[in-house]
Amino acid sequence: MEWMAWTLPTAAFFISIAVLLVVMTVWEVRSPCVERRGFLPIVTTRGDRLFIGLLGSAYLHLMVLGLTTWPIWIASVLALVWLVAVLRWG
């Protein structure tokens, strides 16, 4: 990945998103989802909740980078907790 000058954390981030998309696709093919309502104020499918979770994770990383002096791994842990919560209860 030297042609893009990616660091290991950046590559791991995008690889994990790709793996997550593949897993969600296989899950959807094996067990089609039903729309439901959770703590989010809209009716969502698994794919909707994944998108909302990833979007929130991106904003969470930007907030940690821009507003704090915390290391990025703290943002990643918080984003993982957010993603799991949205996928499970969102």
PDB file of C-alpha atoms in Angstrom:
ATOM      1  CA  MET A   1       0.000   0.000   0.000  1.00  0.00           C
ATOM      2  CA  GLU A   2       2.986   2.314  -0.377  1.00  0.00           C
ATOM      3  CA  TRP A   3       1.529   3.895  -3.516  1.00  0.00           C
ATOM      4  CA  MET A   4      -1.018   5.686  -1.317  1.00  0.00           C
ATOM      5  CA  ALA A   5       1.298   6.179   1.658  1.00  0.00           C
ATOM      6  CA  TRP A   6      -1.250   4.555   3.983  1.00  0.00           C
ATOM      7  CA  THR A   7      -0.377   3.903   7.567  1.00  0.00           C
ATOM      8  CA  LEU A   8      -1.265   0.618   9.227  1.00  0.00           C
ATOM      9  CA  PRO A   9      -4.166   2.121  11.244  1.00  0.00           C
ATOM     10  CA  THR A  10      -5.664   3.645   8.096  1.00  0.00           C
ATOM     11  CA  ALA A  11      -5.407   0.380   6.187  1.00  0.00           C
ATOM     12  CA  ALA A  12      -6.870  -1.558   9.130  1.00  0.00           C
ATOM     13  CA  PHE A  13      -9.777   0.889   9.323  1.00  0.00           C
ATOM     14  CA  PHE A  14     -10.738   0.521   5.669  1.00  0.00           C
ATOM     15  CA  ILE A  15     -10.158  -3.236   5.648  1.00  0.00           C
ATOM     16  CA  SER A  16     -12.415  -3.607   8.684  1.00  0.00           C
ATOM     17  CA  ILE A  17     -15.165  -1.603   6.940  1.00  0.00           C
ATOM     18  CA  ALA A  18     -14.833  -3.821   3.847  1.00  0.00           C
ATOM     19  CA  VAL A  19     -15.046  -6.964   5.988  1.00  0.00           C
ATOM     20  CA  LEU A  20     -18.055  -5.533   7.817  1.00  0.00           C
ATOM     21  CA  LEU A  21     -19.822  -4.861   4.513  1.00  0.00           C
ATOM     22  CA  VAL A  22     -19.155  -8.408   3.315  1.00  0.00           C
ATOM     23  CA  VAL A  23     -20.416  -9.893   6.595  1.00  0.00           C
ATOM     24  CA  MET A  24     -23.558  -7.733   6.498  1.00  0.00           C
ATOM     25  CA  THR A  25     -24.208  -8.756   2.873  1.00  0.00           C
ATOM     26  CA  VAL A  26     -23.912 -12.453   3.684  1.00  0.00           C
ATOM     27  CA  TRP A  27     -26.121 -11.985   6.749  1.00  0.00           C
ATOM     28  CA  GLU A  28     -28.760 -10.197   4.670  1.00  0.00           C
ATOM     29  CA  VAL A  29     -28.752 -12.926   2.007  1.00  0.00           C
ATOM     30  CA  ARG A  30     -29.057 -15.700   4.602  1.00  0.00           C
ATOM     31  CA  SER A  31     -31.595 -13.913   6.796  1.00  0.00           C
ATOM     32  CA  PRO A  32     -33.482 -11.019   5.184  1.00  0.00           C
ATOM     33  CA  CYS A  33     -34.119  -8.266   7.682  1.00  0.00           C
ATOM     34  CA  VAL A  34     -37.373  -6.717   8.783  1.00  0.00           C
ATOM     35  CA  GLU A  35     -37.683  -2.979   9.339  1.00  0.00           C
ATOM     36  CA  ARG A  36     -37.966  -2.059  13.007  1.00  0.00           C
ATOM     37  CA  ARG A  37     -37.965   0.897  15.327  1.00  0.00           C
ATOM     38  CA  GLY A  38     -35.404   1.260  18.105  1.00  0.00           C
ATOM     39  CA  PHE A  39     -33.998   4.298  19.898  1.00  0.00           C
ATOM     40  CA  LEU A  40     -33.486   6.037  16.540  1.00  0.00           C
ATOM     41  CA  PRO A  41     -36.514   8.178  15.652  1.00  0.00           C
ATOM     42  CA  ILE A  42     -37.035   6.353  12.324  1.00  0.00           C
ATOM     43  CA  VAL A  43     -37.851   2.847  11.143  1.00  0.00           C
ATOM     44  CA  THR A  44     -34.595   1.238   9.981  1.00  0.00           C
ATOM     45  CA  THR A  45     -33.171  -1.910   8.427  1.00  0.00           C
ATOM     46  CA  ARG A  46     -29.816  -3.474   9.289  1.00  0.00           C
ATOM     47  CA  GLY A  47     -28.188  -1.630   6.400  1.00  0.00           C
ATOM     48  CA  ASP A  48     -29.637   1.687   7.551  1.00  0.00           C
ATOM     49  CA  ARG A  49     -28.327   1.129  11.062  1.00  0.00           C
ATOM     50  CA  LEU A  50     -24.888   0.161   9.697  1.00  0.00           C
ATOM     51  CA  PHE A  51     -24.746   3.350   7.632  1.00  0.00           C
ATOM     52  CA  ILE A  52     -25.889   5.512  10.555  1.00  0.00           C
ATOM     53  CA  GLY A  53     -23.373   3.785  12.830  1.00  0.00           C
ATOM     54  CA  LEU A  54     -20.482   4.293  10.401  1.00  0.00           C
ATOM     55  CA  LEU A  55     -21.435   7.914   9.795  1.00  0.00           C
ATOM     56  CA  GLY A  56     -21.624   8.556  13.536  1.00  0.00           C
ATOM     57  CA  SER A  57     -18.265   6.831  13.989  1.00  0.00           C
ATOM     58  CA  ALA A  58     -16.673   9.129  11.410  1.00  0.00           C
ATOM     59  CA  TYR A  59     -18.055  12.216  13.171  1.00  0.00           C
ATOM     60  CA  LEU A  60     -16.916  10.844  16.525  1.00  0.00           C
ATOM     61  CA  HIS A  61     -13.368  10.433  15.209  1.00  0.00           C
ATOM     62  CA  LEU A  62     -13.406  13.973  13.808  1.00  0.00           C
ATOM     63  CA  MET A  63     -14.628  15.375  17.126  1.00  0.00           C
ATOM     64  CA  VAL A  64     -11.926  13.563  19.091  1.00  0.00           C
ATOM     65  CA  LEU A  65      -9.235  14.706  16.643  1.00  0.00           C
ATOM     66  CA  GLY A  66     -10.439  18.302  16.522  1.00  0.00           C
ATOM     67  CA  LEU A  67     -11.600  18.955  20.065  1.00  0.00           C
ATOM     68  CA  THR A  68      -9.400  16.846  22.345  1.00  0.00           C
ATOM     69  CA  THR A  69      -5.820  15.724  22.752  1.00  0.00           C
ATOM     70  CA  TRP A  70      -6.834  12.079  23.219  1.00  0.00           C
ATOM     71  CA  PRO A  71      -5.083   9.386  21.200  1.00  0.00           C
ATOM     72  CA  ILE A  72      -7.019   8.082  18.205  1.00  0.00           C
ATOM     73  CA  TRP A  73      -7.471   4.618  19.718  1.00  0.00           C
ATOM     74  CA  ILE A  74      -9.868   6.112  22.287  1.00  0.00           C
ATOM     75  CA  ALA A  75     -12.014   7.437  19.438  1.00  0.00           C
ATOM     76  CA  SER A  76     -11.907   4.001  17.827  1.00  0.00           C
ATOM     77  CA  VAL A  77     -13.083   2.288  21.011  1.00  0.00           C
ATOM     78  CA  LEU A  78     -15.883   4.836  21.450  1.00  0.00           C
ATOM     79  CA  ALA A  79     -16.863   4.432  17.796  1.00  0.00           C
ATOM     80  CA  LEU A  80     -16.991   0.647  18.155  1.00  0.00           C
ATOM     81  CA  VAL A  81     -19.270   0.976  21.188  1.00  0.00           C
ATOM     82  CA  TRP A  82     -21.477   3.422  19.249  1.00  0.00           C
ATOM     83  CA  LEU A  83     -21.631   1.103  16.224  1.00  0.00           C
ATOM     84  CA  VAL A  84     -22.581  -1.930  18.311  1.00  0.00           C
ATOM     85  CA  ALA A  85     -25.258   0.070  20.157  1.00  0.00           C
ATOM     86  CA  VAL A  86     -26.801   1.370  16.920  1.00  0.00           C
ATOM     87  CA  LEU A  87     -26.760  -2.062  15.288  1.00  0.00           C
ATOM     88  CA  ARG A  88     -28.264  -3.740  18.338  1.00  0.00           C
ATOM     89  CA  TRP A  89     -30.760  -1.225  19.702  1.00  0.00           C
ATOM     90  CA  GLY A  90     -30.999   1.479  17.019  1.00  0.00           C
TER      91      GLY A  90
END
